[in-house]
Amino acid sequence: MKKINIFHKCFSILFLCLWVYLDIYLKFQSAYWLIGKCICIFLICAVAFFIRLRQNNESIWSSVFALLMCFFLLGWYEYQEITKYNRDVCQDKFGREFNSRRRSLCVPEIPADWAIEDRDRFSVVWQRKAHTIGHQSKYISIDKCVLKYEDDSYNLKPFDTIKRRVTINTQYARGKGKDSLFYHYEVGDNTRSISKKQADSIFDAEKIRKDY
C-alpha cells in the first residue's frame, strides 16, 4: 500500500506539472491531449478512492459518496474542457487560415507575427505584440461557428498628443447576402465614417501597410 501511495503522489505531481506546462504555458490544443488528460484525472481519482478505502476507518458508503462527488466534478470539468476545445477549434478556422478568404474580400488579414490576446465563447482577439503605429488588433465575433463580423484597428501618429485611429468593420452576410465593409476615422473622442478611398489615402500619407 505504501508503494501505491508513493506512486500515486509522484504520478499526480508529474501530471500536474505537465498540465500546467501544456495548458497554461503552451496553450496546447489536441484531441489526444484532451482524452489523455481526462483518463489521467480519472485514474488519479480512482486510485485516491482505493487508498482512502484501505486506510480510513470510515464506512464504505462514506467513501462511495466521496467517489461519486469526485466523479461528478470530474464529469463537469470534462464537459467544460470538451466545450472549450470545440470552441477553440471552431474559432481557429477563422484565424490565419482564413486569410485567403479575407484577401479575396479586401478584408485586413492576420499577420504572421500576431498572437491571440483573449478569447471567450463568442469572440477572439488577435493582437500585435508591440503597441506601435499601424495595424494593431482584430476582434472577431463568432456565434455557433458562424463568422459574424470583424473589427480591425489601425493606430496613427498622434496629432498634438491627440490619439488618432482608423477602424475597419467587416460585416459577414449569411446565406446569399453580400458582405459589407465600413471605415471610420477617429480623432480623440470624435468619430466619422469615411470611404475606402479615404482610408487608403490616410494609410498612404501615414506610410502604413494596409494588410488588405
XYZ file of N, CA and C in Angstrom:
636
model
N 0.821 -1.212 0.000
C 0.000 0.000 0.000
C 0.859 1.268 0.000
N 1.978 1.203 0.748
C 2.862 2.369 0.813
C 3.428 2.708 -0.566
N 3.796 1.662 -1.331
C 4.342 1.886 -2.674
C 3.287 2.503 -3.588
N 2.056 2.016 -3.457
C 0.974 2.569 -4.274
C 0.748 4.041 -3.954
N 0.806 4.360 -2.671
C 0.618 5.744 -2.220
C 1.706 6.650 -2.771
N 2.950 6.192 -2.706
C 4.074 6.988 -3.221
C 3.946 7.177 -4.738
N 3.624 6.069 -5.434
C 3.465 6.144 -6.894
C 2.340 7.108 -7.256
N 1.250 7.047 -6.500
C 0.098 7.925 -6.761
C 0.479 9.389 -6.603
N 1.222 9.716 -5.555
C 1.641 11.102 -5.318
C 2.597 11.585 -6.406
N 3.562 10.733 -6.775
C 4.529 11.119 -7.816
C 3.840 11.317 -9.159
N 2.946 10.386 -9.498
C 2.216 10.486 -10.765
C 1.353 11.743 -10.795
N 0.700 12.042 -9.678
C -0.162 13.224 -9.600
C 0.646 14.502 -9.767
N 1.815 14.567 -9.140
C 2.670 15.760 -9.249
C 3.176 15.937 -10.676
N 3.633 14.840 -11.291
C 4.133 14.914 -12.667
C 3.027 15.329 -13.630
N 1.835 14.751 -13.421
C 0.710 15.111 -14.283
C 0.339 16.575 -14.108
N 0.351 17.074 -12.873
C 0.030 18.477 -12.618
C 1.032 19.395 -13.317
N 2.312 19.054 -13.263
C 3.347 19.859 -13.929
C 3.131 19.867 -15.445
N 2.836 18.677 -16.003
C 2.586 18.580 -17.444
C 1.346 19.358 -17.819
N 0.324 19.303 -16.995
C -0.937 20.009 -17.216
C -0.714 21.512 -17.276
N 0.020 22.031 -16.304
C 0.311 23.471 -16.256
C 1.129 23.890 -17.474
N 2.123 23.059 -17.834
C 3.010 23.408 -18.956
C 2.248 23.437 -20.279
N 1.436 22.416 -20.550
C 0.737 22.332 -21.826
C -0.468 23.258 -21.905
N -1.255 23.338 -20.833
C -2.499 24.102 -20.883
C -2.301 25.593 -20.640
N -1.439 25.932 -19.696
C -1.278 27.344 -19.330
C -0.122 27.990 -20.081
N 1.008 27.302 -20.132
C 2.193 27.903 -20.763
C 2.135 27.818 -22.289
N 1.928 26.609 -22.821
C 1.905 26.438 -24.285
C 0.523 26.658 -24.887
N -0.530 26.537 -24.076
C -1.912 26.592 -24.556
C -2.099 25.595 -25.695
N -1.647 24.375 -25.424
C -1.629 23.302 -26.407
C -3.042 22.778 -26.672
N -3.375 22.577 -27.942
C -4.682 22.050 -28.322
C -4.515 20.747 -29.093
N -5.106 19.689 -28.566
C -5.049 18.398 -29.235
C -6.137 17.502 -28.655
N -6.826 16.792 -29.524
C -7.844 15.856 -29.062
C -7.200 14.735 -28.252
N -5.974 14.324 -28.634
C -5.275 13.266 -27.904
C -4.920 13.723 -26.484
N -4.472 14.977 -26.367
C -4.143 15.501 -25.044
C -5.398 15.633 -24.198
N -6.502 16.030 -24.788
C -7.764 16.161 -24.060
C -8.214 14.804 -23.519
N -8.145 13.762 -24.360
C -8.532 12.415 -23.926
C -7.567 11.908 -22.855
N -6.267 12.094 -23.091
C -5.268 11.638 -22.129
C -5.411 12.331 -20.785
N -5.720 13.621 -20.826
C -5.900 14.382 -19.587
C -7.085 13.854 -18.795
N -8.180 13.561 -19.461
C -9.372 13.050 -18.782
C -9.111 11.668 -18.184
N -8.379 10.816 -18.925
C -8.065 9.478 -18.424
C -7.176 9.557 -17.185
N -6.175 10.454 -17.243
C -5.258 10.594 -16.104
C -5.998 11.083 -14.854
N -6.882 12.052 -15.035
C -7.647 12.556 -13.892
C -8.535 11.456 -13.319
N -9.141 10.654 -14.199
C -9.982 9.542 -13.752
C -9.159 8.544 -12.941
N -7.960 8.207 -13.430
C -7.108 7.250 -12.728
C -6.660 7.788 -11.376
N -6.314 9.073 -11.328
C -5.887 9.682 -10.060
C -7.011 9.616 -9.032
N -8.233 9.922 -9.472
C -9.386 9.871 -8.570
C -9.681 8.440 -8.125
N -9.597 7.493 -9.049
C -9.899 6.099 -8.723
C -8.885 5.526 -7.725
N -7.600 5.810 -7.952
C -6.566 5.315 -7.034
C -6.688 6.004 -5.673
N -7.021 7.299 -5.676
C -7.217 8.011 -4.413
C -8.363 7.383 -3.621
N -9.417 6.965 -4.299
C -10.539 6.289 -3.644
C -10.096 4.954 -3.057
N -9.305 4.207 -3.811
C -8.816 2.914 -3.331
C -7.954 3.077 -2.089
N -7.073 4.072 -2.097
C -6.204 4.321 -0.945
C -7.032 4.752 0.263
N -8.002 5.628 0.013
C -8.875 6.099 1.091
C -9.652 4.934 1.706
N -10.115 4.033 0.848
C -10.911 2.895 1.316
C -10.074 1.941 2.159
N -8.808 1.778 1.807
C -7.953 0.848 2.524
C -7.393 1.430 3.823
N -7.194 2.752 3.856
C -6.526 3.363 5.001
C -7.489 3.910 6.050
N -8.647 4.384 5.630
C -9.575 5.023 6.570
C -10.470 4.000 7.259
N -10.976 4.404 8.387
C -11.924 3.574 9.132
C -13.367 3.966 8.836
N -13.558 4.822 7.844
C -14.896 5.255 7.501
C -15.672 4.115 6.837
N -16.967 4.241 6.846
C -17.795 3.224 6.211
C -17.599 3.271 4.709
N -17.909 2.163 4.063
C -17.754 2.099 2.619
C -18.691 3.069 1.905
N -19.873 3.327 2.524
C -20.819 4.247 1.908
C -20.300 5.677 1.903
N -19.569 6.028 2.967
C -18.964 7.360 3.012
C -17.912 7.509 1.919
N -17.138 6.476 1.704
C -16.114 6.509 0.653
C -16.743 6.531 -0.730
N -17.830 5.743 -0.897
C -18.527 5.721 -2.183
C -19.120 7.090 -2.491
N -19.680 7.750 -1.485
C -20.236 9.091 -1.679
C -19.143 10.070 -2.110
N -17.981 9.979 -1.450
C -16.859 10.851 -1.817
C -16.415 10.585 -3.251
N -16.422 9.292 -3.640
C -16.035 8.943 -5.008
C -17.036 9.486 -6.020
N -18.323 9.366 -5.705
C -19.349 9.866 -6.612
C -19.253 11.379 -6.784
N -18.976 12.080 -5.692
C -18.793 13.527 -5.773
C -17.589 13.870 -6.638
N -16.532 13.085 -6.474
C -15.314 13.307 -7.262
C -15.592 13.104 -8.745
N -16.323 12.029 -9.066
C -16.643 11.747 -10.464
C -17.622 12.767 -11.043
N -18.498 13.292 -10.196
C -19.416 14.337 -10.649
C -18.637 15.593 -11.050
N -17.696 15.982 -10.194
C -16.865 17.146 -10.506
C -15.987 16.875 -11.720
N -15.498 15.629 -11.823
C -14.685 15.255 -12.986
C -15.503 15.341 -14.269
N -16.746 14.845 -14.225
C -17.610 14.916 -15.398
C -17.905 16.347 -15.806
N -18.151 17.209 -14.808
C -18.400 18.623 -15.092
C -17.179 19.265 -15.713
N -15.999 18.945 -15.174
C -14.758 19.508 -15.716
C -14.532 19.036 -17.149
N -14.734 17.744 -17.394
C -14.521 17.212 -18.739
C -15.483 17.837 -19.738
N -16.716 18.060 -19.305
C -17.694 18.720 -20.184
C -17.216 20.127 -20.547
N -16.707 20.869 -19.551
C -16.192 22.212 -19.803
C -14.988 22.181 -20.738
N -14.117 21.200 -20.549
C -12.923 21.095 -21.382
C -13.280 20.734 -22.824
N -14.239 19.833 -23.004
C -14.667 19.451 -24.354
C -15.332 20.632 -25.050
N -16.163 21.364 -24.301
C -16.809 22.558 -24.857
C -15.763 23.589 -25.270
N -14.777 23.798 -24.410
C -13.706 24.755 -24.710
C -12.897 24.311 -25.930
N -12.601 23.020 -26.002
C -11.832 22.504 -27.135
C -12.593 22.713 -28.449
N -13.885 22.367 -28.465
C -14.693 22.558 -29.678
C -14.777 24.027 -30.056
N -14.884 24.904 -29.054
C -14.928 26.346 -29.320
C -13.629 26.817 -29.951
N -12.503 26.377 -29.388
C -11.204 26.819 -29.897
C -10.960 26.314 -31.317
N -11.337 25.067 -31.587
C -11.175 24.511 -32.932
C -11.991 25.309 -33.934
N -13.205 25.670 -33.532
C -14.073 26.459 -34.406
C -13.474 27.835 -34.650
N -13.047 28.501 -33.585
C -12.507 29.850 -33.719
C -11.215 29.872 -34.517
N -10.416 28.810 -34.405
C -9.149 28.761 -35.146
C -9.377 28.661 -36.652
N -10.566 28.220 -37.070
C -10.869 28.192 -38.503
C -10.877 29.596 -39.093
N -11.118 30.589 -38.243
C -11.173 31.971 -38.709
C -9.929 32.752 -38.289
N -8.847 31.998 -38.053
C -7.569 32.618 -37.746
C -6.787 32.892 -39.020
N -5.507 32.553 -39.012
C -4.664 32.830 -40.184
C -5.095 32.029 -41.408
N -5.616 30.825 -41.194
C -6.010 30.002 -42.350
C -7.173 30.621 -43.118
N -7.848 31.599 -42.518
C -8.948 32.291 -43.192
C -8.453 33.502 -43.983
N -7.141 33.749 -43.948
C -6.585 34.936 -44.610
C -6.806 34.945 -46.115
N -6.811 33.775 -46.732
C -7.014 33.739 -48.184
C -8.407 34.252 -48.537
N -9.392 33.921 -47.719
C -10.753 34.432 -47.939
C -10.788 35.938 -47.694
N -10.101 36.386 -46.648
C -10.059 37.827 -46.362
C -9.422 38.580 -47.531
N -8.374 37.998 -48.076
C -7.662 38.653 -49.174
C -8.588 38.839 -50.373
N -9.432 37.857 -50.633
C -10.346 37.950 -51.770
C -11.434 38.991 -51.545
N -11.716 39.306 -50.276
C -12.750 40.288 -49.946
C -12.170 41.664 -49.618
N -10.834 41.806 -49.703
C -10.143 43.046 -49.329
C -10.361 43.374 -47.845
N -10.390 42.322 -47.023
C -10.516 42.461 -45.571
C -9.121 42.337 -44.963
N -8.787 43.160 -43.975
C -7.456 43.060 -43.348
C -7.147 41.643 -42.861
N -5.928 41.198 -43.142
C -5.508 39.860 -42.762
C -4.930 39.856 -41.343
N -4.644 38.649 -40.839
C -3.953 38.491 -39.557
C -2.478 38.237 -39.862
N -1.593 39.167 -39.531
C -0.163 38.982 -39.820
C 0.431 37.769 -39.116
N 1.537 37.270 -39.647
C 2.146 36.041 -39.145
C 2.689 36.170 -37.730
N 3.076 37.388 -37.327
C 3.700 37.554 -36.010
C 2.695 37.928 -34.908
N 1.397 37.866 -35.212
C 0.391 38.176 -34.205
C 0.076 36.945 -33.355
N -0.549 37.193 -32.218
C -0.942 36.109 -31.321
C -2.323 36.405 -30.752
N -2.992 35.363 -30.271
C -4.304 35.546 -29.650
C -4.121 36.188 -28.282
N -4.753 37.323 -28.088
C -4.677 38.051 -26.825
C -5.756 37.592 -25.847
N -6.937 37.306 -26.376
C -8.040 36.915 -25.495
C -9.103 36.201 -26.331
N -9.840 35.325 -25.687
C -10.957 34.675 -26.355
C -11.993 34.264 -25.316
N -13.260 34.261 -25.758
C -14.331 33.775 -24.912
C -15.301 32.975 -25.784
N -16.504 32.781 -25.302
C -17.456 31.917 -26.003
C -17.832 32.451 -27.381
N -17.901 33.777 -27.535
C -18.413 34.351 -28.780
C -17.391 35.195 -29.541
N -16.169 35.282 -29.086
C -15.215 36.153 -29.776
C -13.776 35.735 -29.503
N -12.897 36.218 -30.375
C -11.460 36.011 -30.200
C -10.758 37.289 -30.643
N -9.724 37.687 -29.912
C -8.993 38.913 -30.201
C -7.557 38.566 -30.568
N -7.177 38.934 -31.788
C -5.785 38.815 -32.234
C -5.129 40.179 -32.071
N -3.858 40.179 -31.652
C -3.204 41.462 -31.404
C -1.726 41.419 -31.757
N -1.269 42.558 -32.174
C 0.152 42.737 -32.456
C 0.928 42.703 -31.144
N 2.129 42.163 -31.158
C 2.898 42.039 -29.921
C 3.308 43.386 -29.355
N 3.702 44.306 -30.219
C 4.145 45.627 -29.762
C 3.098 46.675 -30.099
N 2.835 47.577 -29.174
C 1.868 48.652 -29.402
C 2.568 49.786 -30.166
N 2.464 49.737 -31.484
C 3.116 50.737 -32.321
C 2.102 51.284 -33.324
N 2.621 52.070 -34.261
C 1.779 52.639 -35.300
C 1.454 51.563 -36.331
N 0.218 51.571 -36.821
C -0.193 50.616 -37.844
C -1.262 49.668 -37.344
N -1.449 48.579 -38.072
C -2.467 47.582 -37.742
C -2.178 47.009 -36.355
N -3.107 47.195 -35.449
C -2.851 46.862 -34.054
C -3.603 45.628 -33.567
N -4.868 45.476 -33.946
C -5.643 44.361 -33.410
C -6.810 44.007 -34.335
N -7.326 42.801 -34.137
C -8.509 42.334 -34.863
C -9.423 41.628 -33.870
N -10.659 42.107 -33.773
C -11.685 41.489 -32.940
C -12.614 40.700 -33.854
N -12.775 39.400 -33.588
C -13.589 38.533 -34.432
C -14.774 38.018 -33.624
N -15.974 38.264 -34.122
C -17.191 37.806 -33.462
C -17.696 36.541 -34.152
N -17.908 35.475 -33.354
C -18.318 34.180 -33.888
C -19.468 33.646 -33.036
N -20.501 33.166 -33.698
C -21.643 32.603 -32.982
C -22.022 31.268 -33.622
N -21.956 30.193 -32.825
C -22.283 28.850 -33.298
C -21.451 28.489 -34.530
N -20.176 28.795 -34.452
C -19.195 28.510 -35.510
C -19.531 29.212 -36.824
N -20.219 30.345 -36.729
C -20.520 31.175 -37.896
C -19.873 32.546 -37.673
N -19.099 32.992 -38.646
C -18.426 34.283 -38.553
C -19.428 35.412 -38.752
N -19.525 36.314 -37.762
C -20.497 37.411 -37.826
C -19.842 38.701 -38.320
N -18.814 39.161 -37.626
C -18.142 40.395 -38.065
C -16.734 40.467 -37.494
N -15.945 41.387 -38.053
C -14.584 41.631 -37.581
C -14.373 43.133 -37.437
N -13.614 43.528 -36.445
C -13.211 44.922 -36.254
C -11.696 44.999 -36.249
N -11.140 45.770 -37.204
C -9.689 45.962 -37.276
C -9.341 47.387 -36.870
N -8.307 47.505 -36.051
C -7.896 48.807 -35.538
C -6.491 49.151 -36.022
N -6.348 50.361 -36.591
C -5.058 50.863 -37.064
C -4.710 52.132 -36.283
N -3.622 52.093 -35.535
C -3.169 53.277 -34.812
C -2.417 54.217 -35.756
N -2.708 55.520 -35.643
C -1.994 56.539 -36.409
C -1.145 57.378 -35.468
N -0.229 58.148 -36.037
C 0.594 59.027 -35.201
C -0.294 60.076 -34.535
N -0.103 60.316 -33.236
C -0.925 61.317 -32.533
C -0.745 62.709 -33.140
N -1.779 63.512 -33.062
C -1.719 64.893 -33.539
C -1.822 65.825 -32.325
N -0.695 66.446 -31.953
C -0.654 67.285 -30.746
C -1.170 66.520 -29.534
N -0.645 65.317 -29.331
C -0.982 64.401 -28.225
C -2.399 63.825 -28.332
N -3.140 64.166 -29.385
C -4.491 63.628 -29.565
C -4.392 62.323 -30.359
N -4.948 61.274 -29.816
C -4.862 59.968 -30.452
C -5.732 59.912 -31.709
N -5.200 59.233 -32.716
C -5.942 59.045 -33.966
C -5.942 57.572 -34.338
N -7.022 57.170 -35.000
C -7.149 55.761 -35.356
C -8.109 55.588 -36.519
N -7.833 54.561 -37.325
C -8.749 54.137 -38.379
C -9.230 52.735 -38.024
N -10.537 52.533 -38.057
C -11.087 51.207 -37.797
C -11.854 50.724 -39.023
N -11.751 49.437 -39.268
C -12.457 48.818 -40.392
C -13.371 47.737 -39.836
N -14.642 47.876 -40.098
C -15.635 46.911 -39.635
C -16.138 46.089 -40.821
N -16.013 44.778 -40.728
C -16.459 43.872 -41.784
C -17.657 43.084 -41.287
N -18.783 43.241 -41.938
C -19.994 42.512 -41.603
C -20.171 41.371 -42.607
N -20.141 40.134 -42.093
C -20.274 38.972 -42.970
C -21.745 38.585 -43.096
N -22.204 38.511 -44.324
C -23.612 38.182 -44.576
C -23.828 36.683 -44.489
N -25.035 36.303 -44.145
C -25.399 34.895 -44.107
C -26.199 34.538 -45.358
N -26.080 33.305 -45.749
C -26.798 32.877 -46.944
C -26.249 33.503 -48.205
N -27.128 34.062 -49.020
C -26.721 34.657 -50.292
C -26.525 36.170 -50.200
N -26.495 36.714 -48.976
C -26.289 38.143 -48.803
C -24.876 38.563 -49.180
N -24.645 39.840 -49.176
C -23.357 40.397 -49.565
C -22.638 40.944 -48.342
N -21.344 40.617 -48.252
C -20.537 41.131 -47.148
C -20.356 42.640 -47.293
N -20.234 43.323 -46.162
C -20.120 44.790 -46.170
C -18.929 45.238 -45.332
N -18.232 46.269 -45.802
C -17.109 46.849 -45.078
C -17.401 48.318 -44.789
N -17.100 48.743 -43.567
C -17.312 50.115 -43.148
C -16.007 50.670 -42.555
N -15.702 51.906 -42.901
C -14.456 52.543 -42.481
C -14.761 53.752 -41.598
N -13.969 53.905 -40.531
C -14.178 55.011 -39.602
C -12.840 55.648 -39.248
N -12.870 56.974 -39.122
C -11.684 57.755 -38.751
C -11.953 58.406 -37.401
N -11.094 58.097 -36.426
C -11.276 58.603 -35.068
C -10.157 59.578 -34.709
N -10.564 60.739 -34.189
C -9.613 61.734 -33.679
C -10.089 62.110 -32.280
N -9.360 61.654 -31.296
C -9.813 61.885 -29.926
C -11.120 61.151 -29.688
N -12.134 61.891 -29.242
C -13.456 61.312 -28.995
C -14.394 61.435 -30.189
N -13.917 62.035 -31.271
C -14.746 62.242 -32.464
C -14.515 61.125 -33.484
N -15.609 60.599 -34.008
C -15.542 59.522 -35.000
C -16.438 59.857 -36.175
N -15.923 59.649 -37.376
C -16.753 59.875 -38.562
C -16.509 58.760 -39.568
N -17.524 58.489 -40.352
C -17.421 57.458 -41.383
C -16.666 58.009 -42.584
N -15.846 57.164 -43.178
C -15.095 57.554 -44.364
C -15.224 56.442 -45.398
N -14.804 56.723 -46.617
C -14.853 55.723 -47.679
C -13.550 54.918 -47.696
N -13.553 53.842 -48.446
C -12.340 53.035 -48.587
C -11.235 53.862 -49.233
N -11.598 54.695 -50.202
C -10.616 55.537 -50.874
C -9.978 56.507 -49.884
N -10.775 57.076 -49.000
C -10.234 57.988 -47.995
C -9.335 57.246 -47.009
N -9.737 56.043 -46.625
C -8.907 55.248 -45.718
C -7.577 54.907 -46.372
N -7.614 54.545 -47.661
C -6.378 54.251 -48.385
C -5.473 55.476 -48.437
N -6.067 56.647 -48.635
C -5.283 57.887 -48.700
C -4.606 58.180 -47.358
N -5.341 57.929 -46.273
C -4.763 58.143 -44.936
C -3.596 57.193 -44.709
N -3.775 55.924 -45.062
C -2.698 54.953 -44.878
C -1.482 55.298 -45.739
N -1.722 55.754 -46.972
C -0.609 56.140 -47.850
C 0.135 57.340 -47.278
N -0.611 58.328 -46.774
C 0.021 59.515 -46.210
C 0.815 59.184 -44.947
N 0.307 58.226 -44.175
C 0.987 57.835 -42.934
C 2.034 56.745 -43.151
N 2.157 56.275 -44.394
C 3.094 55.201 -44.748
C 2.841 53.951 -43.923
N 1.557 53.556 -43.874
C 1.142 52.379 -43.104
C 0.718 51.274 -44.062
N 1.219 50.097 -43.824
C 0.846 48.934 -44.635
C -0.598 48.552 -44.298
N -1.413 48.348 -45.321
C -2.842 48.182 -45.130
C -3.264 46.736 -44.784
N -2.493 45.759 -45.149
C -2.812 44.341 -44.865
C -4.104 43.861 -45.547
N -4.504 44.515 -46.644
C -5.673 44.042 -47.372
C -5.557 44.391 -48.843
